[in-house]
Amino acid sequence: MNLNENVDIKLLNAINHGRLSHTYMFEGDAVETLRRKSEFFALNILGDTERNGSLLREGNHPDFYYLRTDETSIKKDAVEDLVRVMHKKPTESEYKVYVIESFEKLTPQAENSLLKFLEEPPEKTVAILLTIDKSSILPTIHSRAQHVFIRGEREDRLKDLEFLTESELTTVDRLSLNAGHVKHLDENFSKLRERAMEFSSKWVMDHPLVLIQIKGLLDICNERRDYLLLLQLIDGYVRQSLHQTIGLNDFKPYIEVAENPVKGETALSKMLEEVAEANRLIQFNVNPMLALEGMVISSKG
């Protein structure tokens, strides 16, 4: 049973046992997959009947509201329209359900407007917030939501990444990288991946000049999520090395890398711990250069 099948079971159990939360945040790496899961969840909340299914597909269910936009932001007016609809009593079902796609697009004004609604929602109202970048969402909204991670289906995650090579696509897929972020980086993703491999190779091989590589890595990054993506790439390389060391060949995000590391299992495990610590520090706004330098130095014990 895969991760998303387990998610389905947990969501259905919440419905069947009367344990629905007011707010869910579906987070993942492909908005198309999140959309399908939200519609699956909404249908089962409203009642999985032929009529409800037909009304949902047609976009005509009176107890269901789906908010999305092709614009770069979701404004306060759109949220206020949603709130007005949600204050009406359900007519076809026991519940009212609304979905906001790409929640990270909400302007600060829209987010604050929705926060007031989330604090005192009408009874029998369920919110499903979809995001592929939760880092910019207000902590107060995070605290009111039940978080559900949904891994993007492979075809959803990779369909807009035709500009990548097969080996690069393998890295994106095996490391479950955020496809939307990779697409945004465009050709810079290839550069970042290549430099991450060069750095990781030197780090794993105990190269004396590994610290010098860090500046070249960071020069490609422009925002915090770029640094976090970089650490995912480094983590993947070190983890692949660890798998090779213990005789496994089941994890290979870098298919062009064949050499066996000189470090042993204990040292590589320590390196993974330091990558996780660097990730934590960057999320707390520590200077990325200091976080990566500390990662390398601390791994040497």
PDB file of C-alpha atoms in Angstrom:
ATOM      1  CA  MET A   1       0.000   0.000   0.000  1.00  0.00           C
ATOM      2  CA  ASN A   2       1.521   3.372  -1.001  1.00  0.00           C
ATOM      3  CA  LEU A   3       1.498   6.664   0.907  1.00  0.00           C
ATOM      4  CA  ASN A   4      -1.520   8.141  -0.881  1.00  0.00           C
ATOM      5  CA  GLU A   5      -3.600   4.993  -0.349  1.00  0.00           C
ATOM      6  CA  ASN A   6      -2.927   5.323   3.393  1.00  0.00           C
ATOM      7  CA  VAL A   7      -4.050   8.952   3.174  1.00  0.00           C
ATOM      8  CA  ASP A   8      -7.335   7.873   1.548  1.00  0.00           C
ATOM      9  CA  ILE A   9      -7.986   5.388   4.349  1.00  0.00           C
ATOM     10  CA  LYS A  10      -7.307   7.980   7.075  1.00  0.00           C
ATOM     11  CA  LEU A  11      -9.573  10.552   5.427  1.00  0.00           C
ATOM     12  CA  LEU A  12     -12.411   8.064   5.009  1.00  0.00           C
ATOM     13  CA  ASN A  13     -11.989   6.910   8.621  1.00  0.00           C
ATOM     14  CA  ALA A  14     -12.345  10.522   9.799  1.00  0.00           C
ATOM     15  CA  ILE A  15     -15.667  10.745   7.941  1.00  0.00           C
ATOM     16  CA  ASN A  16     -16.959   7.346   9.028  1.00  0.00           C
ATOM     17  CA  HIS A  17     -16.075   7.861  12.700  1.00  0.00           C
ATOM     18  CA  GLY A  18     -17.366  11.430  12.941  1.00  0.00           C
ATOM     19  CA  ARG A  19     -13.922  12.942  13.498  1.00  0.00           C
ATOM     20  CA  LEU A  20     -13.846  15.557  10.754  1.00  0.00           C
ATOM     21  CA  SER A  21     -11.768  18.666  11.413  1.00  0.00           C
ATOM     22  CA  HIS A  22     -12.931  22.131  10.382  1.00  0.00           C
ATOM     23  CA  THR A  23      -9.774  22.738   8.349  1.00  0.00           C
ATOM     24  CA  TYR A  24      -7.403  20.518   6.372  1.00  0.00           C
ATOM     25  CA  MET A  25      -4.234  21.580   4.616  1.00  0.00           C
ATOM     26  CA  PHE A  26      -3.278  19.241   1.784  1.00  0.00           C
ATOM     27  CA  GLU A  27       0.384  19.846   1.018  1.00  0.00           C
ATOM     28  CA  GLY A  28       2.388  18.187  -1.726  1.00  0.00           C
ATOM     29  CA  ASP A  29       4.450  18.681  -4.849  1.00  0.00           C
ATOM     30  CA  ALA A  30       1.836  18.578  -7.638  1.00  0.00           C
ATOM     31  CA  VAL A  31      -1.311  20.676  -7.585  1.00  0.00           C
ATOM     32  CA  GLU A  32      -3.142  18.311  -9.985  1.00  0.00           C
ATOM     33  CA  THR A  33      -2.802  15.436  -7.512  1.00  0.00           C
ATOM     34  CA  LEU A  34      -3.902  17.670  -4.635  1.00  0.00           C
ATOM     35  CA  ARG A  35      -6.933  18.735  -6.660  1.00  0.00           C
ATOM     36  CA  ARG A  36      -8.023  15.144  -7.284  1.00  0.00           C
ATOM     37  CA  LYS A  37      -7.566  14.212  -3.622  1.00  0.00           C
ATOM     38  CA  SER A  38      -9.546  17.233  -2.458  1.00  0.00           C
ATOM     39  CA  GLU A  39     -12.427  16.333  -4.793  1.00  0.00           C
ATOM     40  CA  PHE A  40     -12.317  12.715  -3.591  1.00  0.00           C
ATOM     41  CA  PHE A  41     -12.452  13.887   0.041  1.00  0.00           C
ATOM     42  CA  ALA A  42     -15.186  16.437  -0.642  1.00  0.00           C
ATOM     43  CA  LEU A  43     -17.372  13.895  -2.441  1.00  0.00           C
ATOM     44  CA  ASN A  44     -17.126  11.468   0.464  1.00  0.00           C
ATOM     45  CA  ILE A  45     -17.917  14.211   2.985  1.00  0.00           C
ATOM     46  CA  LEU A  46     -20.978  15.286   0.983  1.00  0.00           C
ATOM     47  CA  GLY A  47     -21.968  11.681   0.294  1.00  0.00           C
ATOM     48  CA  ASP A  48     -20.571   9.456  -2.430  1.00  0.00           C
ATOM     49  CA  THR A  49     -23.738   9.226  -4.507  1.00  0.00           C
ATOM     50  CA  GLU A  50     -24.229   9.392  -8.252  1.00  0.00           C
ATOM     51  CA  ARG A  51     -26.087  12.713  -7.891  1.00  0.00           C
ATOM     52  CA  ASN A  52     -23.406  14.342  -5.737  1.00  0.00           C
ATOM     53  CA  GLY A  53     -20.688  13.067  -8.057  1.00  0.00           C
ATOM     54  CA  SER A  54     -22.474  14.468 -11.089  1.00  0.00           C
ATOM     55  CA  LEU A  55     -23.058  17.855  -9.434  1.00  0.00           C
ATOM     56  CA  LEU A  56     -19.410  18.086  -8.371  1.00  0.00           C
ATOM     57  CA  ARG A  57     -18.116  17.238 -11.844  1.00  0.00           C
ATOM     58  CA  GLU A  58     -20.402  19.849 -13.375  1.00  0.00           C
ATOM     59  CA  GLY A  59     -19.386  22.452 -10.793  1.00  0.00           C
ATOM     60  CA  ASN A  60     -23.001  22.852  -9.692  1.00  0.00           C
ATOM     61  CA  HIS A  61     -23.110  21.348  -6.201  1.00  0.00           C
ATOM     62  CA  PRO A  62     -24.768  23.953  -3.911  1.00  0.00           C
ATOM     63  CA  ASP A  63     -22.798  22.774  -0.870  1.00  0.00           C
ATOM     64  CA  PHE A  64     -19.391  22.812  -2.541  1.00  0.00           C
ATOM     65  CA  TYR A  65     -17.204  25.796  -3.451  1.00  0.00           C
ATOM     66  CA  TYR A  66     -13.901  25.542  -5.321  1.00  0.00           C
ATOM     67  CA  LEU A  67     -11.723  28.657  -5.402  1.00  0.00           C
ATOM     68  CA  ARG A  68      -8.842  28.821  -7.852  1.00  0.00           C
ATOM     69  CA  THR A  69      -7.275  31.359 -10.166  1.00  0.00           C
ATOM     70  CA  ASP A  70      -4.803  31.501 -13.033  1.00  0.00           C
ATOM     71  CA  GLU A  71      -3.661  34.891 -11.775  1.00  0.00           C
ATOM     72  CA  THR A  72      -0.621  35.301  -9.553  1.00  0.00           C
ATOM     73  CA  SER A  73      -2.698  36.062  -6.453  1.00  0.00           C
ATOM     74  CA  ILE A  74      -6.037  35.384  -4.770  1.00  0.00           C
ATOM     75  CA  LYS A  75      -7.487  38.630  -3.476  1.00  0.00           C
ATOM     76  CA  LYS A  76      -9.661  39.506  -0.489  1.00  0.00           C
ATOM     77  CA  ASP A  77     -12.819  39.939  -2.630  1.00  0.00           C
ATOM     78  CA  ALA A  78     -12.633  36.304  -3.755  1.00  0.00           C
ATOM     79  CA  VAL A  79     -12.337  35.115  -0.159  1.00  0.00           C
ATOM     80  CA  GLU A  80     -15.272  37.280   0.914  1.00  0.00           C
ATOM     81  CA  ASP A  81     -17.415  35.745  -1.858  1.00  0.00           C
ATOM     82  CA  LEU A  82     -16.470  32.284  -0.573  1.00  0.00           C
ATOM     83  CA  VAL A  83     -17.330  33.201   3.020  1.00  0.00           C
ATOM     84  CA  ARG A  84     -20.769  34.496   1.993  1.00  0.00           C
ATOM     85  CA  VAL A  85     -21.573  31.197   0.295  1.00  0.00           C
ATOM     86  CA  MET A  86     -20.285  29.141   3.217  1.00  0.00           C
ATOM     87  CA  HIS A  87     -22.492  30.999   5.699  1.00  0.00           C
ATOM     88  CA  LYS A  88     -25.568  29.577   3.960  1.00  0.00           C
ATOM     89  CA  LYS A  89     -26.969  26.338   5.303  1.00  0.00           C
ATOM     90  CA  PRO A  90     -26.342  23.134   3.308  1.00  0.00           C
ATOM     91  CA  THR A  91     -29.182  22.086   1.022  1.00  0.00           C
ATOM     92  CA  GLU A  92     -28.121  18.810  -0.614  1.00  0.00           C
ATOM     93  CA  SER A  93     -25.897  17.346   2.098  1.00  0.00           C
ATOM     94  CA  GLU A  94     -25.194  17.449   5.810  1.00  0.00           C
ATOM     95  CA  TYR A  95     -21.995  19.460   5.271  1.00  0.00           C
ATOM     96  CA  LYS A  96     -20.694  22.355   3.239  1.00  0.00           C
ATOM     97  CA  VAL A  97     -17.170  21.977   1.833  1.00  0.00           C
ATOM     98  CA  TYR A  98     -14.859  24.483   0.200  1.00  0.00           C
ATOM     99  CA  VAL A  99     -11.458  24.076  -1.437  1.00  0.00           C
ATOM    100  CA  ILE A 100      -8.874  26.799  -2.018  1.00  0.00           C
ATOM    101  CA  GLU A 101      -6.319  25.752  -4.613  1.00  0.00           C
ATOM    102  CA  SER A 102      -2.771  27.168  -4.417  1.00  0.00           C
ATOM    103  CA  PHE A 103      -3.430  28.678  -1.005  1.00  0.00           C
ATOM    104  CA  GLU A 104       0.003  30.278  -1.070  1.00  0.00           C
ATOM    105  CA  LYS A 105      -1.400  32.727  -3.668  1.00  0.00           C
ATOM    106  CA  LEU A 106      -3.598  34.494  -1.096  1.00  0.00           C
ATOM    107  CA  THR A 107      -2.640  38.107  -0.540  1.00  0.00           C
ATOM    108  CA  PRO A 108      -1.983  39.087   3.103  1.00  0.00           C
ATOM    109  CA  GLN A 109      -5.370  40.829   3.190  1.00  0.00           C
ATOM    110  CA  ALA A 110      -7.144  37.745   1.826  1.00  0.00           C
ATOM    111  CA  GLU A 111      -5.311  35.478   4.247  1.00  0.00           C
ATOM    112  CA  ASN A 112      -6.260  37.605   7.238  1.00  0.00           C
ATOM    113  CA  SER A 113      -9.864  37.749   6.053  1.00  0.00           C
ATOM    114  CA  LEU A 114     -10.018  33.959   5.823  1.00  0.00           C
ATOM    115  CA  LEU A 115      -8.293  33.561   9.196  1.00  0.00           C
ATOM    116  CA  LYS A 116     -11.243  35.270  10.887  1.00  0.00           C
ATOM    117  CA  PHE A 117     -13.575  32.775   9.195  1.00  0.00           C
ATOM    118  CA  LEU A 118     -11.412  29.809  10.186  1.00  0.00           C
ATOM    119  CA  GLU A 119     -11.442  30.945  13.824  1.00  0.00           C
ATOM    120  CA  GLU A 120     -15.248  30.792  13.995  1.00  0.00           C
ATOM    121  CA  PRO A 121     -16.504  28.603  11.134  1.00  0.00           C
ATOM    122  CA  PRO A 122     -20.188  27.670  10.827  1.00  0.00           C
ATOM    123  CA  GLU A 123     -21.055  24.181  12.021  1.00  0.00           C
ATOM    124  CA  LYS A 124     -20.754  21.363   9.477  1.00  0.00           C
ATOM    125  CA  THR A 125     -18.301  23.353   7.327  1.00  0.00           C
ATOM    126  CA  VAL A 126     -15.036  21.820   6.144  1.00  0.00           C
ATOM    127  CA  ALA A 127     -12.166  23.747   4.546  1.00  0.00           C
ATOM    128  CA  ILE A 128      -9.576  22.009   2.333  1.00  0.00           C
ATOM    129  CA  LEU A 129      -6.565  24.226   1.635  1.00  0.00           C
ATOM    130  CA  LEU A 130      -4.190  23.062  -1.111  1.00  0.00           C
ATOM    131  CA  THR A 131      -0.574  24.210  -1.242  1.00  0.00           C
ATOM    132  CA  ILE A 132       2.709  23.271  -2.875  1.00  0.00           C
ATOM    133  CA  ASP A 133       4.586  25.963  -0.896  1.00  0.00           C
ATOM    134  CA  LYS A 134       3.475  26.180   2.712  1.00  0.00           C
ATOM    135  CA  SER A 135       6.425  28.331   3.820  1.00  0.00           C
ATOM    136  CA  SER A 136       4.670  31.655   3.175  1.00  0.00           C
ATOM    137  CA  ILE A 137       1.383  30.758   4.912  1.00  0.00           C
ATOM    138  CA  LEU A 138       0.581  32.399   8.254  1.00  0.00           C
ATOM    139  CA  PRO A 139       1.556  30.272  11.293  1.00  0.00           C
ATOM    140  CA  THR A 140      -1.888  30.974  12.764  1.00  0.00           C
ATOM    141  CA  ILE A 141      -3.498  29.256   9.776  1.00  0.00           C
ATOM    142  CA  HIS A 142      -1.081  26.329  10.037  1.00  0.00           C
ATOM    143  CA  SER A 143      -2.047  25.934  13.689  1.00  0.00           C
ATOM    144  CA  ARG A 144      -5.751  25.656  12.832  1.00  0.00           C
ATOM    145  CA  ALA A 145      -5.320  23.061  10.096  1.00  0.00           C
ATOM    146  CA  GLN A 146      -4.828  19.328  10.116  1.00  0.00           C
ATOM    147  CA  HIS A 147      -1.907  18.770   7.767  1.00  0.00           C
ATOM    148  CA  VAL A 148      -2.041  15.981   5.209  1.00  0.00           C
ATOM    149  CA  PHE A 149       0.981  15.296   2.976  1.00  0.00           C
ATOM    150  CA  ILE A 150       0.079  13.943  -0.451  1.00  0.00           C
ATOM    151  CA  ARG A 151       2.839  12.831  -2.798  1.00  0.00           C
ATOM    152  CA  GLY A 152       2.222  13.924  -6.363  1.00  0.00           C
ATOM    153  CA  GLU A 153       1.495  11.234  -8.893  1.00  0.00           C
ATOM    154  CA  ARG A 154       4.478  10.835 -11.202  1.00  0.00           C
ATOM    155  CA  GLU A 155       2.653  12.007 -14.344  1.00  0.00           C
ATOM    156  CA  ASP A 156       1.404  15.120 -12.530  1.00  0.00           C
ATOM    157  CA  ARG A 157       4.797  16.014 -11.147  1.00  0.00           C
ATOM    158  CA  LEU A 158       6.819  15.534 -14.309  1.00  0.00           C
ATOM    159  CA  LYS A 159       4.453  16.602 -17.095  1.00  0.00           C
ATOM    160  CA  ASP A 160       5.683  20.229 -17.180  1.00  0.00           C
ATOM    161  CA  LEU A 161       9.368  19.353 -16.921  1.00  0.00           C
ATOM    162  CA  GLU A 162      10.073  18.325 -20.517  1.00  0.00           C
ATOM    163  CA  PHE A 163      13.121  20.628 -20.533  1.00  0.00           C
ATOM    164  CA  LEU A 164      14.959  18.283 -18.133  1.00  0.00           C
ATOM    165  CA  THR A 165      17.101  15.311 -19.123  1.00  0.00           C
ATOM    166  CA  GLU A 166      16.091  11.778 -18.161  1.00  0.00           C
ATOM    167  CA  SER A 167      18.660  11.690 -15.351  1.00  0.00           C
ATOM    168  CA  GLU A 168      17.381  15.026 -14.005  1.00  0.00           C
ATOM    169  CA  LEU A 169      13.784  13.774 -14.134  1.00  0.00           C
ATOM    170  CA  THR A 170      14.879  10.701 -12.168  1.00  0.00           C
ATOM    171  CA  THR A 171      16.329  12.966  -9.475  1.00  0.00           C
ATOM    172  CA  VAL A 172      13.100  14.992  -9.261  1.00  0.00           C
ATOM    173  CA  ASP A 173      11.022  11.824  -9.053  1.00  0.00           C
ATOM    174  CA  ARG A 174      13.130   9.811  -6.592  1.00  0.00           C
ATOM    175  CA  LEU A 175      13.640  12.751  -4.220  1.00  0.00           C
ATOM    176  CA  SER A 176       9.992  13.904  -4.515  1.00  0.00           C
ATOM    177  CA  LEU A 177      11.142  17.432  -5.332  1.00  0.00           C
ATOM    178  CA  ASN A 178       8.533  20.156  -5.729  1.00  0.00           C
ATOM    179  CA  ALA A 179       7.872  20.079  -9.480  1.00  0.00           C
ATOM    180  CA  GLY A 180       6.434  23.596  -9.486  1.00  0.00           C
ATOM    181  CA  HIS A 181       9.588  24.945  -7.875  1.00  0.00           C
ATOM    182  CA  VAL A 182      11.798  23.012 -10.302  1.00  0.00           C
ATOM    183  CA  LYS A 183       9.810  24.436 -13.235  1.00  0.00           C
ATOM    184  CA  HIS A 184      10.202  27.947 -11.817  1.00  0.00           C
ATOM    185  CA  LEU A 185      13.989  27.490 -11.584  1.00  0.00           C
ATOM    186  CA  ASP A 186      14.073  26.387 -15.240  1.00  0.00           C
ATOM    187  CA  GLU A 187      17.688  25.955 -16.424  1.00  0.00           C
ATOM    188  CA  ASN A 188      19.003  26.959 -13.004  1.00  0.00           C
ATOM    189  CA  PHE A 189      17.761  23.627 -11.668  1.00  0.00           C
ATOM    190  CA  SER A 190      20.222  21.787 -13.916  1.00  0.00           C
ATOM    191  CA  LYS A 191      23.031  24.045 -12.678  1.00  0.00           C
ATOM    192  CA  LEU A 192      22.016  23.594  -9.054  1.00  0.00           C
ATOM    193  CA  ARG A 193      21.810  19.825  -9.404  1.00  0.00           C
ATOM    194  CA  GLU A 194      25.214  19.633 -11.109  1.00  0.00           C
ATOM    195  CA  ARG A 195      26.914  21.750  -8.454  1.00  0.00           C
ATOM    196  CA  ALA A 196      25.166  19.846  -5.663  1.00  0.00           C
ATOM    197  CA  MET A 197      26.577  16.625  -7.116  1.00  0.00           C
ATOM    198  CA  GLU A 198      30.088  18.101  -7.357  1.00  0.00           C
ATOM    199  CA  PHE A 199      29.922  19.376  -3.778  1.00  0.00           C
ATOM    200  CA  SER A 200      28.435  16.148  -2.410  1.00  0.00           C
ATOM    201  CA  SER A 201      31.018  14.020  -4.199  1.00  0.00           C
ATOM    202  CA  LYS A 202      33.865  16.023  -2.657  1.00  0.00           C
ATOM    203  CA  TRP A 203      32.177  15.939   0.761  1.00  0.00           C
ATOM    204  CA  VAL A 204      31.644  12.181   0.648  1.00  0.00           C
ATOM    205  CA  MET A 205      35.205  11.640  -0.572  1.00  0.00           C
ATOM    206  CA  ASP A 206      36.680  13.901   2.150  1.00  0.00           C
ATOM    207  CA  HIS A 207      38.156  16.321  -0.390  1.00  0.00           C
ATOM    208  CA  PRO A 208      40.239  19.006   1.400  1.00  0.00           C
ATOM    209  CA  LEU A 209      38.710  21.868  -0.643  1.00  0.00           C
ATOM    210  CA  VAL A 210      35.053  20.981  -0.146  1.00  0.00           C
ATOM    211  CA  LEU A 211      34.288  24.187   1.795  1.00  0.00           C
ATOM    212  CA  ILE A 212      35.305  26.262  -1.225  1.00  0.00           C
ATOM    213  CA  GLN A 213      32.430  24.672  -3.204  1.00  0.00           C
ATOM    214  CA  ILE A 214      29.766  26.195  -0.977  1.00  0.00           C
ATOM    215  CA  LYS A 215      29.835  29.715  -2.450  1.00  0.00           C
ATOM    216  CA  GLY A 216      29.273  28.355  -5.963  1.00  0.00           C
ATOM    217  CA  LEU A 217      26.255  26.451  -4.688  1.00  0.00           C
ATOM    218  CA  LEU A 218      24.710  29.435  -2.979  1.00  0.00           C
ATOM    219  CA  ASP A 219      25.274  31.767  -5.945  1.00  0.00           C
ATOM    220  CA  ILE A 220      22.461  29.942  -7.808  1.00  0.00           C
ATOM    221  CA  CYS A 221      19.991  30.311  -4.921  1.00  0.00           C
ATOM    222  CA  ASN A 222      17.811  33.417  -4.663  1.00  0.00           C
ATOM    223  CA  GLU A 223      15.324  32.604  -1.906  1.00  0.00           C
ATOM    224  CA  ARG A 224      14.966  30.383   1.130  1.00  0.00           C
ATOM    225  CA  ARG A 225      13.151  27.584  -0.681  1.00  0.00           C
ATOM    226  CA  ASP A 226      16.103  27.372  -3.138  1.00  0.00           C
ATOM    227  CA  TYR A 227      18.444  26.658  -0.224  1.00  0.00           C
ATOM    228  CA  LEU A 228      16.068  23.991   1.082  1.00  0.00           C
ATOM    229  CA  LEU A 229      15.907  22.399  -2.368  1.00  0.00           C
ATOM    230  CA  LEU A 230      19.710  22.411  -2.469  1.00  0.00           C
ATOM    231  CA  LEU A 231      19.784  20.517   0.824  1.00  0.00           C
ATOM    232  CA  GLN A 232      17.317  17.971  -0.571  1.00  0.00           C
ATOM    233  CA  LEU A 233      19.714  17.377  -3.465  1.00  0.00           C
ATOM    234  CA  ILE A 234      22.685  16.973  -1.121  1.00  0.00           C
ATOM    235  CA  ASP A 235      20.695  14.689   1.181  1.00  0.00           C
ATOM    236  CA  GLY A 236      19.773  12.513  -1.801  1.00  0.00           C
ATOM    237  CA  TYR A 237      23.396  12.132  -2.866  1.00  0.00           C
ATOM    238  CA  VAL A 238      24.606  11.228   0.622  1.00  0.00           C
ATOM    239  CA  ARG A 239      21.672   8.853   1.128  1.00  0.00           C
ATOM    240  CA  GLN A 240      22.485   7.123  -2.178  1.00  0.00           C
ATOM    241  CA  SER A 241      26.085   6.748  -0.992  1.00  0.00           C
ATOM    242  CA  LEU A 242      24.872   5.234   2.273  1.00  0.00           C
ATOM    243  CA  HIS A 243      22.715   2.723   0.422  1.00  0.00           C
ATOM    244  CA  GLN A 244      25.696   1.746  -1.733  1.00  0.00           C
ATOM    245  CA  THR A 245      27.856   1.325   1.366  1.00  0.00           C
ATOM    246  CA  ILE A 246      25.448  -1.135   2.992  1.00  0.00           C
ATOM    247  CA  GLY A 247      25.025  -3.066  -0.247  1.00  0.00           C
ATOM    248  CA  LEU A 248      21.635  -1.795  -1.413  1.00  0.00           C
ATOM    249  CA  ASN A 249      20.804  -0.560  -4.890  1.00  0.00           C
ATOM    250  CA  ASP A 250      17.166   0.398  -4.286  1.00  0.00           C
ATOM    251  CA  PHE A 251      17.673   4.155  -4.057  1.00  0.00           C
ATOM    252  CA  LYS A 252      19.448   5.903  -6.906  1.00  0.00           C
ATOM    253  CA  PRO A 253      18.299   9.476  -7.612  1.00  0.00           C
ATOM    254  CA  TYR A 254      21.615  10.140  -9.377  1.00  0.00           C
ATOM    255  CA  ILE A 255      21.770   7.432 -12.013  1.00  0.00           C
ATOM    256  CA  GLU A 256      25.041   8.724 -13.489  1.00  0.00           C
ATOM    257  CA  VAL A 257      26.922   8.336 -10.166  1.00  0.00           C
ATOM    258  CA  ALA A 258      28.671   4.993  -9.893  1.00  0.00           C
ATOM    259  CA  GLU A 259      31.631   5.446  -7.511  1.00  0.00           C
ATOM    260  CA  ASN A 260      31.603   3.912  -4.069  1.00  0.00           C
ATOM    261  CA  PRO A 261      32.199   6.368  -1.195  1.00  0.00           C
ATOM    262  CA  VAL A 262      35.276   6.096   0.996  1.00  0.00           C
ATOM    263  CA  LYS A 263      33.262   6.939   4.119  1.00  0.00           C
ATOM    264  CA  GLY A 264      31.608   4.214   6.154  1.00  0.00           C
ATOM    265  CA  GLU A 265      28.035   3.800   7.309  1.00  0.00           C
ATOM    266  CA  THR A 266      28.517   5.710  10.576  1.00  0.00           C
ATOM    267  CA  ALA A 267      30.158   8.712   8.904  1.00  0.00           C
ATOM    268  CA  LEU A 268      27.498   8.923   6.196  1.00  0.00           C
ATOM    269  CA  SER A 269      24.721   8.708   8.769  1.00  0.00           C
ATOM    270  CA  LYS A 270      26.380  11.575  10.646  1.00  0.00           C
ATOM    271  CA  MET A 271      26.419  13.598   7.407  1.00  0.00           C
ATOM    272  CA  LEU A 272      22.678  13.065   6.954  1.00  0.00           C
ATOM    273  CA  GLU A 273      22.104  14.333  10.487  1.00  0.00           C
ATOM    274  CA  GLU A 274      24.098  17.462   9.675  1.00  0.00           C
ATOM    275  CA  VAL A 275      22.070  18.055   6.481  1.00  0.00           C
ATOM    276  CA  ALA A 276      18.890  17.880   8.567  1.00  0.00           C
ATOM    277  CA  GLU A 277      20.361  20.346  11.060  1.00  0.00           C
ATOM    278  CA  ALA A 278      21.354  22.760   8.259  1.00  0.00           C
ATOM    279  CA  ASN A 279      17.801  22.517   6.942  1.00  0.00           C
ATOM    280  CA  ARG A 280      16.427  23.396  10.370  1.00  0.00           C
ATOM    281  CA  LEU A 281      18.778  26.365  10.732  1.00  0.00           C
ATOM    282  CA  ILE A 282      17.881  27.817   7.328  1.00  0.00           C
ATOM    283  CA  GLN A 283      14.199  27.521   8.152  1.00  0.00           C
ATOM    284  CA  PHE A 284      14.980  29.652  11.223  1.00  0.00           C
ATOM    285  CA  ASN A 285      16.644  32.238   8.932  1.00  0.00           C
ATOM    286  CA  VAL A 286      20.253  31.425   9.806  1.00  0.00           C
ATOM    287  CA  ASN A 287      22.655  32.620   7.098  1.00  0.00           C
ATOM    288  CA  PRO A 288      22.879  29.771   4.511  1.00  0.00           C
ATOM    289  CA  MET A 289      26.662  30.101   4.205  1.00  0.00           C
ATOM    290  CA  LEU A 290      27.049  29.608   7.970  1.00  0.00           C
ATOM    291  CA  ALA A 291      24.563  26.716   7.962  1.00  0.00           C
ATOM    292  CA  LEU A 292      26.390  24.815   5.176  1.00  0.00           C
ATOM    293  CA  GLU A 293      29.863  25.540   6.530  1.00  0.00           C
ATOM    294  CA  GLY A 294      28.719  24.272   9.932  1.00  0.00           C
ATOM    295  CA  MET A 295      27.220  21.198   8.256  1.00  0.00           C
ATOM    296  CA  VAL A 296      30.558  20.233   6.720  1.00  0.00           C
ATOM    297  CA  ILE A 297      32.696  21.054   9.737  1.00  0.00           C
ATOM    298  CA  SER A 298      30.413  19.304  12.243  1.00  0.00           C
ATOM    299  CA  SER A 299      30.286  16.142  10.103  1.00  0.00           C
ATOM    300  CA  LYS A 300      34.006  15.678  10.668  1.00  0.00           C
ATOM    301  CA  GLY A 301      33.306  15.213  14.368  1.00  0.00           C
TER     302      GLY A 301
END
